Amino acid sequence: MIATTPVARWTWGRDNQAADKVAACLHELLTAYTVLARHRLASDVPNVSLSVHEAGKSNSYLFQGNFELDATSRSVDIAHQLADQVKNSLRPGTIGAVYAYAKSTGMMPSGNDALHGGELFRLGASAFVDYVSTDLVTFSDLWMPYDLKGRAQPAVHAANAPRLAAALRDLAEALGSETDPDDPTYFGKPTETGIDNYFDDGIASDVWSRFEIPYVSWTLHRIGPGCPPAHGRSTLHELGEPSHSEPPTDTEIMAPTWSGAMAPA
């Protein structure tokens, strides 16, 4: 099952003294993407979106654009090539923060050799004055012992959870930073090796019915008929929604707080 908002998120960050923030951001993103591809968590050629913010002006961009990667080149080479393209297209001004993200539609085992397709992950990176960070967001429950409706999925879990755990471990090594599980979402609790389900009295919670269905209904009502929500476009942090050690109430999911949307990271 694939949710509209994130099921879990992990981050990696470290100090970075490189003067070229564009290249540093792209290098982190493509290094991480290479790890995902190696573990078959990213199977297609991604489209990378990048934005360069002007220092001291939150709503001013020196560059915004999209790139389709060349899958035959090394990630380091691609990072430098894209950075050169961006720098040749920059508007005049001083570079502040740089953000980039890539989405990949994968095909994953979902039991009995079947395949499950859809937007499984969004990978993001950012570079500031002396710091770079990377984040990985998943919208799927393929890594969990129980699906979002609370149904046991041992074959799915056995096929996919070890791959995610290995990828998280290798991402920490490749990015030179410990894996930092983000706060729990409405759907699960990220750990350093995967995602834990919620339980009510020892029974896996049906968070799909409790949160996803009301959220989609609320979104459709807010934007009007004929305009389905843009799947996976925002993380809970970007929507300004609260984090919870336990799932929020039905009232909270029906009326999330929309404040201070961040650029993709």
PDB file of C-alpha atoms in Angstrom:
ATOM      1  CA  MET A   1       0.000   0.000   0.000  1.00  0.00           C
ATOM      2  CA  ILE A   2       1.215   3.490  -0.816  1.00  0.00           C
ATOM      3  CA  ALA A   3       0.098   6.411   1.340  1.00  0.00           C
ATOM      4  CA  THR A   4      -0.408  10.004   0.265  1.00  0.00           C
ATOM      5  CA  THR A   5       1.888  11.334   2.984  1.00  0.00           C
ATOM      6  CA  PRO A   6       5.092   9.718   4.289  1.00  0.00           C
ATOM      7  CA  VAL A   7       5.117   6.450   6.157  1.00  0.00           C
ATOM      8  CA  ALA A   8       8.649   7.063   7.467  1.00  0.00           C
ATOM      9  CA  ARG A   9      11.656   9.327   7.025  1.00  0.00           C
ATOM     10  CA  TRP A  10      15.378   9.033   7.805  1.00  0.00           C
ATOM     11  CA  THR A  11      18.085  11.709   7.675  1.00  0.00           C
ATOM     12  CA  TRP A  12      21.870  11.937   7.491  1.00  0.00           C
ATOM     13  CA  GLY A  13      23.894  15.100   8.036  1.00  0.00           C
ATOM     14  CA  ARG A  14      27.469  16.215   8.478  1.00  0.00           C
ATOM     15  CA  ASP A  15      29.694  19.257   8.402  1.00  0.00           C
ATOM     16  CA  ASN A  16      30.912  20.254   4.974  1.00  0.00           C
ATOM     17  CA  GLN A  17      33.482  22.916   4.185  1.00  0.00           C
ATOM     18  CA  ALA A  18      33.245  22.715   0.383  1.00  0.00           C
ATOM     19  CA  ALA A  19      32.838  26.116  -1.217  1.00  0.00           C
ATOM     20  CA  ASP A  20      30.683  24.745  -4.045  1.00  0.00           C
ATOM     21  CA  LYS A  21      27.311  24.127  -2.384  1.00  0.00           C
ATOM     22  CA  VAL A  22      25.634  23.120  -5.656  1.00  0.00           C
ATOM     23  CA  ALA A  23      28.146  20.336  -6.296  1.00  0.00           C
ATOM     24  CA  ALA A  24      28.064  19.279  -2.637  1.00  0.00           C
ATOM     25  CA  CYS A  25      24.272  18.966  -2.653  1.00  0.00           C
ATOM     26  CA  LEU A  26      24.195  16.996  -5.899  1.00  0.00           C
ATOM     27  CA  HIS A  27      27.024  14.748  -4.771  1.00  0.00           C
ATOM     28  CA  GLU A  28      25.108  13.788  -1.606  1.00  0.00           C
ATOM     29  CA  LEU A  29      21.929  13.147  -3.561  1.00  0.00           C
ATOM     30  CA  LEU A  30      23.534  11.005  -6.255  1.00  0.00           C
ATOM     31  CA  THR A  31      25.717   9.112  -3.803  1.00  0.00           C
ATOM     32  CA  ALA A  32      22.591   8.151  -1.888  1.00  0.00           C
ATOM     33  CA  TYR A  33      20.726   7.267  -5.071  1.00  0.00           C
ATOM     34  CA  THR A  34      23.516   4.929  -6.116  1.00  0.00           C
ATOM     35  CA  VAL A  35      23.094   3.068  -2.810  1.00  0.00           C
ATOM     36  CA  LEU A  36      19.341   2.722  -3.349  1.00  0.00           C
ATOM     37  CA  ALA A  37      19.866   1.437  -6.877  1.00  0.00           C
ATOM     38  CA  ARG A  38      22.409  -1.117  -5.667  1.00  0.00           C
ATOM     39  CA  HIS A  39      19.807  -2.531  -3.284  1.00  0.00           C
ATOM     40  CA  ARG A  40      17.128  -2.449  -6.006  1.00  0.00           C
ATOM     41  CA  LEU A  41      15.153   0.186  -4.142  1.00  0.00           C
ATOM     42  CA  ALA A  42      15.436   2.522  -7.116  1.00  0.00           C
ATOM     43  CA  SER A  43      14.970   0.925 -10.491  1.00  0.00           C
ATOM     44  CA  ASP A  44      14.490   3.685 -13.018  1.00  0.00           C
ATOM     45  CA  VAL A  45      16.423   6.724 -14.185  1.00  0.00           C
ATOM     46  CA  PRO A  46      15.317   9.481 -11.823  1.00  0.00           C
ATOM     47  CA  ASN A  47      14.352  13.026 -12.571  1.00  0.00           C
ATOM     48  CA  VAL A  48      16.269  15.406 -10.316  1.00  0.00           C
ATOM     49  CA  SER A  49      14.782  18.734  -9.268  1.00  0.00           C
ATOM     50  CA  LEU A  50      17.139  21.390  -7.938  1.00  0.00           C
ATOM     51  CA  SER A  51      16.667  24.879  -6.522  1.00  0.00           C
ATOM     52  CA  VAL A  52      19.276  27.428  -5.514  1.00  0.00           C
ATOM     53  CA  HIS A  53      18.074  30.046  -3.049  1.00  0.00           C
ATOM     54  CA  GLU A  54      19.513  33.526  -2.864  1.00  0.00           C
ATOM     55  CA  ALA A  55      21.227  34.244   0.456  1.00  0.00           C
ATOM     56  CA  GLY A  56      19.093  36.340   2.804  1.00  0.00           C
ATOM     57  CA  LYS A  57      15.996  36.162   0.581  1.00  0.00           C
ATOM     58  CA  SER A  58      13.820  33.158   1.378  1.00  0.00           C
ATOM     59  CA  ASN A  59      11.547  33.515  -1.650  1.00  0.00           C
ATOM     60  CA  SER A  60      14.211  34.440  -4.191  1.00  0.00           C
ATOM     61  CA  TYR A  61      15.704  31.750  -6.433  1.00  0.00           C
ATOM     62  CA  LEU A  62      18.914  31.974  -8.415  1.00  0.00           C
ATOM     63  CA  PHE A  63      18.010  28.744 -10.198  1.00  0.00           C
ATOM     64  CA  GLN A  64      15.177  26.226 -10.444  1.00  0.00           C
ATOM     65  CA  GLY A  65      15.226  23.284 -12.834  1.00  0.00           C
ATOM     66  CA  ASN A  66      14.853  19.580 -13.547  1.00  0.00           C
ATOM     67  CA  PHE A  67      17.352  17.099 -14.966  1.00  0.00           C
ATOM     68  CA  GLU A  68      17.022  13.523 -16.190  1.00  0.00           C
ATOM     69  CA  LEU A  69      20.110  11.599 -15.232  1.00  0.00           C
ATOM     70  CA  ASP A  70      22.403   9.659 -17.521  1.00  0.00           C
ATOM     71  CA  ALA A  71      22.345   6.180 -15.995  1.00  0.00           C
ATOM     72  CA  THR A  72      25.604   5.204 -17.733  1.00  0.00           C
ATOM     73  CA  SER A  73      27.750   7.776 -15.897  1.00  0.00           C
ATOM     74  CA  ARG A  74      29.249   7.597 -12.421  1.00  0.00           C
ATOM     75  CA  SER A  75      27.435   9.592  -9.743  1.00  0.00           C
ATOM     76  CA  VAL A  76      30.491  11.779  -9.097  1.00  0.00           C
ATOM     77  CA  ASP A  77      30.775  12.662 -12.779  1.00  0.00           C
ATOM     78  CA  ILE A  78      27.057  13.416 -13.023  1.00  0.00           C
ATOM     79  CA  ALA A  79      27.213  15.651  -9.950  1.00  0.00           C
ATOM     80  CA  HIS A  80      30.000  17.761 -11.449  1.00  0.00           C
ATOM     81  CA  GLN A  81      28.324  17.928 -14.864  1.00  0.00           C
ATOM     82  CA  LEU A  82      25.009  19.055 -13.402  1.00  0.00           C
ATOM     83  CA  ALA A  83      26.727  21.521 -11.081  1.00  0.00           C
ATOM     84  CA  ASP A  84      28.490  23.119 -14.049  1.00  0.00           C
ATOM     85  CA  GLN A  85      25.166  23.384 -15.926  1.00  0.00           C
ATOM     86  CA  VAL A  86      23.493  25.011 -12.946  1.00  0.00           C
ATOM     87  CA  LYS A  87      26.321  27.473 -12.299  1.00  0.00           C
ATOM     88  CA  ASN A  88      26.238  28.547 -15.955  1.00  0.00           C
ATOM     89  CA  SER A  89      22.521  29.303 -15.579  1.00  0.00           C
ATOM     90  CA  LEU A  90      22.531  31.084 -12.225  1.00  0.00           C
ATOM     91  CA  ARG A  91      20.980  34.514 -11.890  1.00  0.00           C
ATOM     92  CA  PRO A  92      23.257  37.152 -10.326  1.00  0.00           C
ATOM     93  CA  GLY A  93      23.341  36.931  -6.554  1.00  0.00           C
ATOM     94  CA  THR A  94      24.915  35.141  -3.612  1.00  0.00           C
ATOM     95  CA  ILE A  95      24.052  31.475  -3.164  1.00  0.00           C
ATOM     96  CA  GLY A  96      22.325  30.598   0.089  1.00  0.00           C
ATOM     97  CA  ALA A  97      20.840  27.139   0.498  1.00  0.00           C
ATOM     98  CA  VAL A  98      20.716  24.518  -2.249  1.00  0.00           C
ATOM     99  CA  TYR A  99      18.015  21.827  -2.335  1.00  0.00           C
ATOM    100  CA  ALA A 100      17.680  18.812  -4.614  1.00  0.00           C
ATOM    101  CA  TYR A 101      15.426  15.791  -4.680  1.00  0.00           C
ATOM    102  CA  ALA A 102      14.792  12.734  -6.817  1.00  0.00           C
ATOM    103  CA  LYS A 103      11.809  10.426  -6.997  1.00  0.00           C
ATOM    104  CA  SER A 104      11.934   6.886  -8.253  1.00  0.00           C
ATOM    105  CA  THR A 105       9.120   4.545  -9.223  1.00  0.00           C
ATOM    106  CA  GLY A 106      10.154   1.028  -8.291  1.00  0.00           C
ATOM    107  CA  MET A 107       8.851  -2.492  -8.709  1.00  0.00           C
ATOM    108  CA  MET A 108       9.143  -4.529  -5.530  1.00  0.00           C
ATOM    109  CA  PRO A 109       8.273  -8.091  -4.467  1.00  0.00           C
ATOM    110  CA  SER A 110       4.936  -8.160  -2.667  1.00  0.00           C
ATOM    111  CA  GLY A 111       4.645 -11.878  -1.975  1.00  0.00           C
ATOM    112  CA  ASN A 112       4.266 -14.928  -4.202  1.00  0.00           C
ATOM    113  CA  ASP A 113       6.652 -13.363  -6.766  1.00  0.00           C
ATOM    114  CA  ALA A 114       4.119 -10.614  -7.510  1.00  0.00           C
ATOM    115  CA  LEU A 115       5.279  -7.077  -8.133  1.00  0.00           C
ATOM    116  CA  HIS A 116       4.157  -3.901  -6.477  1.00  0.00           C
ATOM    117  CA  GLY A 117       4.695  -0.646  -8.357  1.00  0.00           C
ATOM    118  CA  GLY A 118       4.376   2.999  -7.471  1.00  0.00           C
ATOM    119  CA  GLU A 119       6.301   5.831  -5.915  1.00  0.00           C
ATOM    120  CA  LEU A 120       8.119   4.073  -3.102  1.00  0.00           C
ATOM    121  CA  PHE A 121      10.693   6.691  -2.116  1.00  0.00           C
ATOM    122  CA  ARG A 122      11.643  10.307  -2.387  1.00  0.00           C
ATOM    123  CA  LEU A 123      15.290  11.142  -1.832  1.00  0.00           C
ATOM    124  CA  GLY A 124      16.408  14.656  -0.982  1.00  0.00           C
ATOM    125  CA  ALA A 125      19.588  16.550  -0.198  1.00  0.00           C
ATOM    126  CA  SER A 126      20.480  20.070   0.880  1.00  0.00           C
ATOM    127  CA  ALA A 127      23.595  22.161   1.370  1.00  0.00           C
ATOM    128  CA  PHE A 128      23.975  25.221   3.574  1.00  0.00           C
ATOM    129  CA  VAL A 129      26.940  27.332   4.629  1.00  0.00           C
ATOM    130  CA  ASP A 130      28.941  24.501   6.190  1.00  0.00           C
ATOM    131  CA  TYR A 131      26.523  21.575   6.378  1.00  0.00           C
ATOM    132  CA  VAL A 132      25.046  18.988   4.033  1.00  0.00           C
ATOM    133  CA  SER A 133      22.123  16.699   4.749  1.00  0.00           C
ATOM    134  CA  THR A 134      20.262  13.895   3.015  1.00  0.00           C
ATOM    135  CA  ASP A 135      16.821  12.505   3.709  1.00  0.00           C
ATOM    136  CA  LEU A 136      14.956   9.436   2.528  1.00  0.00           C
ATOM    137  CA  VAL A 137      11.155   9.296   2.655  1.00  0.00           C
ATOM    138  CA  THR A 138       9.075   6.215   1.944  1.00  0.00           C
ATOM    139  CA  PHE A 139       5.359   6.206   1.170  1.00  0.00           C
ATOM    140  CA  SER A 140       5.020   2.413   1.238  1.00  0.00           C
ATOM    141  CA  ASP A 141       4.366  -0.228   3.915  1.00  0.00           C
ATOM    142  CA  LEU A 142       6.346  -2.963   2.117  1.00  0.00           C
ATOM    143  CA  TRP A 143       9.007  -2.840   4.843  1.00  0.00           C
ATOM    144  CA  MET A 144       6.610  -3.382   7.754  1.00  0.00           C
ATOM    145  CA  PRO A 145       5.479  -6.647   9.434  1.00  0.00           C
ATOM    146  CA  TYR A 146       1.861  -5.504   9.031  1.00  0.00           C
ATOM    147  CA  ASP A 147       0.410  -3.405   6.241  1.00  0.00           C
ATOM    148  CA  LEU A 148      -1.292  -0.071   6.891  1.00  0.00           C
ATOM    149  CA  LYS A 149      -4.616  -1.824   7.381  1.00  0.00           C
ATOM    150  CA  GLY A 150      -3.100  -3.905  10.171  1.00  0.00           C
ATOM    151  CA  ARG A 151      -2.927  -7.157   8.184  1.00  0.00           C
ATOM    152  CA  ALA A 152       0.084  -9.444   8.628  1.00  0.00           C
ATOM    153  CA  GLN A 153       2.307  -9.646   5.539  1.00  0.00           C
ATOM    154  CA  PRO A 154       5.140 -12.063   6.400  1.00  0.00           C
ATOM    155  CA  ALA A 155       6.156 -12.803   2.790  1.00  0.00           C
ATOM    156  CA  VAL A 156       6.242  -9.117   1.851  1.00  0.00           C
ATOM    157  CA  HIS A 157       8.165  -8.224   4.984  1.00  0.00           C
ATOM    158  CA  ALA A 158      10.680 -11.023   4.472  1.00  0.00           C
ATOM    159  CA  ALA A 159      11.275  -9.980   0.844  1.00  0.00           C
ATOM    160  CA  ASN A 160      11.695  -6.262   1.436  1.00  0.00           C
ATOM    161  CA  ALA A 161      12.623  -5.392   5.039  1.00  0.00           C
ATOM    162  CA  PRO A 162      16.173  -6.825   4.839  1.00  0.00           C
ATOM    163  CA  ARG A 163      16.829  -4.802   1.689  1.00  0.00           C
ATOM    164  CA  LEU A 164      15.748  -1.571   3.368  1.00  0.00           C
ATOM    165  CA  ALA A 165      17.793  -2.354   6.480  1.00  0.00           C
ATOM    166  CA  ALA A 166      20.884  -2.987   4.361  1.00  0.00           C
ATOM    167  CA  ALA A 167      20.304   0.205   2.372  1.00  0.00           C
ATOM    168  CA  LEU A 168      19.977   2.303   5.539  1.00  0.00           C
ATOM    169  CA  ARG A 169      23.225   0.822   6.827  1.00  0.00           C
ATOM    170  CA  ASP A 170      25.040   1.465   3.543  1.00  0.00           C
ATOM    171  CA  LEU A 171      23.631   4.990   3.274  1.00  0.00           C
ATOM    172  CA  ALA A 172      25.145   5.811   6.657  1.00  0.00           C
ATOM    173  CA  GLU A 173      28.519   4.526   5.474  1.00  0.00           C
ATOM    174  CA  ALA A 174      28.385   6.234   2.066  1.00  0.00           C
ATOM    175  CA  LEU A 175      27.231   9.567   3.499  1.00  0.00           C
ATOM    176  CA  GLY A 176      29.607   9.526   6.462  1.00  0.00           C
ATOM    177  CA  SER A 177      26.848  10.030   9.016  1.00  0.00           C
ATOM    178  CA  GLU A 178      24.760   7.933  11.374  1.00  0.00           C
ATOM    179  CA  THR A 179      21.202   7.117  10.318  1.00  0.00           C
ATOM    180  CA  ASP A 180      18.776   9.354  12.196  1.00  0.00           C
ATOM    181  CA  PRO A 181      15.199   8.020  12.201  1.00  0.00           C
ATOM    182  CA  ASP A 182      12.766  10.906  12.032  1.00  0.00           C
ATOM    183  CA  ASP A 183       9.762  11.365  14.294  1.00  0.00           C
ATOM    184  CA  PRO A 184       6.890   8.867  14.037  1.00  0.00           C
ATOM    185  CA  THR A 185       4.342   9.605  11.327  1.00  0.00           C
ATOM    186  CA  TYR A 186       0.643   8.819  11.262  1.00  0.00           C
ATOM    187  CA  PHE A 187       1.500   5.413   9.778  1.00  0.00           C
ATOM    188  CA  GLY A 188       4.597   4.061  11.479  1.00  0.00           C
ATOM    189  CA  LYS A 189       7.647   4.574  13.660  1.00  0.00           C
ATOM    190  CA  PRO A 190      10.968   4.680  11.784  1.00  0.00           C
ATOM    191  CA  THR A 191      13.972   2.964  13.350  1.00  0.00           C
ATOM    192  CA  GLU A 192      17.625   2.706  12.322  1.00  0.00           C
ATOM    193  CA  THR A 193      16.818  -0.514  10.466  1.00  0.00           C
ATOM    194  CA  GLY A 194      13.223  -0.125   9.265  1.00  0.00           C
ATOM    195  CA  ILE A 195       9.715   0.806  10.383  1.00  0.00           C
ATOM    196  CA  ASP A 196       7.618  -0.407  13.317  1.00  0.00           C
ATOM    197  CA  ASN A 197       3.829  -0.666  13.221  1.00  0.00           C
ATOM    198  CA  TYR A 198       1.443   0.837  15.750  1.00  0.00           C
ATOM    199  CA  PHE A 199      -0.515  -1.547  17.934  1.00  0.00           C
ATOM    200  CA  ASP A 200      -3.783  -1.241  19.839  1.00  0.00           C
ATOM    201  CA  ASP A 201      -4.109  -3.793  22.653  1.00  0.00           C
ATOM    202  CA  GLY A 202      -1.593  -6.051  20.943  1.00  0.00           C
ATOM    203  CA  ILE A 203      -3.284  -5.844  17.531  1.00  0.00           C
ATOM    204  CA  ALA A 204      -1.694  -3.987  14.597  1.00  0.00           C
ATOM    205  CA  SER A 205      -3.562  -0.717  14.029  1.00  0.00           C
ATOM    206  CA  ASP A 206      -5.593   0.009  10.896  1.00  0.00           C
ATOM    207  CA  VAL A 207      -3.957   3.376  10.316  1.00  0.00           C
ATOM    208  CA  TRP A 208      -5.106   3.401   6.688  1.00  0.00           C
ATOM    209  CA  SER A 209      -8.768   3.715   7.639  1.00  0.00           C
ATOM    210  CA  ARG A 210      -7.996   5.996  10.547  1.00  0.00           C
ATOM    211  CA  PHE A 211      -5.746   8.483   8.758  1.00  0.00           C
ATOM    212  CA  GLU A 212      -5.246   7.950   5.009  1.00  0.00           C
ATOM    213  CA  ILE A 213      -8.901   7.796   4.012  1.00  0.00           C
ATOM    214  CA  PRO A 214      -9.948  10.848   6.087  1.00  0.00           C
ATOM    215  CA  TYR A 215      -6.875  12.762   4.883  1.00  0.00           C
ATOM    216  CA  VAL A 216      -7.597  12.121   1.219  1.00  0.00           C
ATOM    217  CA  SER A 217     -11.253  12.988   1.721  1.00  0.00           C
ATOM    218  CA  TRP A 218     -10.323  16.197   3.530  1.00  0.00           C
ATOM    219  CA  THR A 219      -7.830  17.117   0.781  1.00  0.00           C
ATOM    220  CA  LEU A 220     -10.327  16.481  -2.013  1.00  0.00           C
ATOM    221  CA  HIS A 221     -12.911  18.559  -0.200  1.00  0.00           C
ATOM    222  CA  ARG A 222     -10.396  21.389   0.274  1.00  0.00           C
ATOM    223  CA  ILE A 223      -9.183  21.560  -3.338  1.00  0.00           C
ATOM    224  CA  GLY A 224     -12.487  20.681  -4.981  1.00  0.00           C
ATOM    225  CA  PRO A 225     -13.677  17.833  -7.205  1.00  0.00           C
ATOM    226  CA  GLY A 226     -11.624  16.594 -10.133  1.00  0.00           C
ATOM    227  CA  CYS A 227      -8.278  17.488  -8.568  1.00  0.00           C
ATOM    228  CA  PRO A 228      -6.765  14.479  -6.787  1.00  0.00           C
ATOM    229  CA  PRO A 229      -3.995  15.212  -4.290  1.00  0.00           C
ATOM    230  CA  ALA A 230      -0.469  15.186  -5.714  1.00  0.00           C
ATOM    231  CA  HIS A 231       0.819  11.872  -4.407  1.00  0.00           C
ATOM    232  CA  GLY A 232       3.960  12.101  -2.347  1.00  0.00           C
ATOM    233  CA  ARG A 233       4.565  15.770  -2.944  1.00  0.00           C
ATOM    234  CA  SER A 234       4.918  16.761   0.701  1.00  0.00           C
ATOM    235  CA  THR A 235       6.361  15.321   3.860  1.00  0.00           C
ATOM    236  CA  LEU A 236       4.704  15.826   7.207  1.00  0.00           C
ATOM    237  CA  HIS A 237       7.417  18.349   8.031  1.00  0.00           C
ATOM    238  CA  GLU A 238       6.689  20.326   4.871  1.00  0.00           C
ATOM    239  CA  LEU A 239       2.981  20.383   5.651  1.00  0.00           C
ATOM    240  CA  GLY A 240       3.714  21.578   9.146  1.00  0.00           C
ATOM    241  CA  GLU A 241       1.758  18.655  10.586  1.00  0.00           C
ATOM    242  CA  PRO A 242       2.478  17.549  14.149  1.00  0.00           C
ATOM    243  CA  SER A 243       4.736  14.626  14.974  1.00  0.00           C
ATOM    244  CA  HIS A 244       3.427  12.023  17.389  1.00  0.00           C
ATOM    245  CA  SER A 245       4.861   9.238  19.487  1.00  0.00           C
ATOM    246  CA  GLU A 246       1.405   7.728  19.053  1.00  0.00           C
ATOM    247  CA  PRO A 247      -0.999   8.256  16.139  1.00  0.00           C
ATOM    248  CA  PRO A 248      -2.901  11.583  16.272  1.00  0.00           C
ATOM    249  CA  THR A 249      -6.628  11.767  16.664  1.00  0.00           C
ATOM    250  CA  ASP A 250      -9.115  11.676  13.801  1.00  0.00           C
ATOM    251  CA  THR A 251      -9.733  15.377  14.399  1.00  0.00           C
ATOM    252  CA  GLU A 252      -6.055  16.176  13.848  1.00  0.00           C
ATOM    253  CA  ILE A 253      -5.826  14.303  10.568  1.00  0.00           C
ATOM    254  CA  MET A 254      -8.990  15.953   9.300  1.00  0.00           C
ATOM    255  CA  ALA A 255      -7.580  19.408   9.984  1.00  0.00           C
ATOM    256  CA  PRO A 256      -3.775  19.473   9.735  1.00  0.00           C
ATOM    257  CA  THR A 257      -1.946  22.732  10.243  1.00  0.00           C
ATOM    258  CA  TRP A 258      -0.551  24.195   7.017  1.00  0.00           C
ATOM    259  CA  SER A 259       2.360  26.409   7.956  1.00  0.00           C
ATOM    260  CA  GLY A 260       5.743  27.373   6.573  1.00  0.00           C
ATOM    261  CA  ALA A 261       6.234  24.871   3.745  1.00  0.00           C
ATOM    262  CA  MET A 262       9.905  24.019   3.219  1.00  0.00           C
ATOM    263  CA  ALA A 263      11.669  23.570  -0.075  1.00  0.00           C
ATOM    264  CA  PRO A 264      12.271  19.907  -0.948  1.00  0.00           C
ATOM    265  CA  ALA A 265      15.138  18.496   1.041  1.00  0.00           C
TER     266      ALA A 265
END
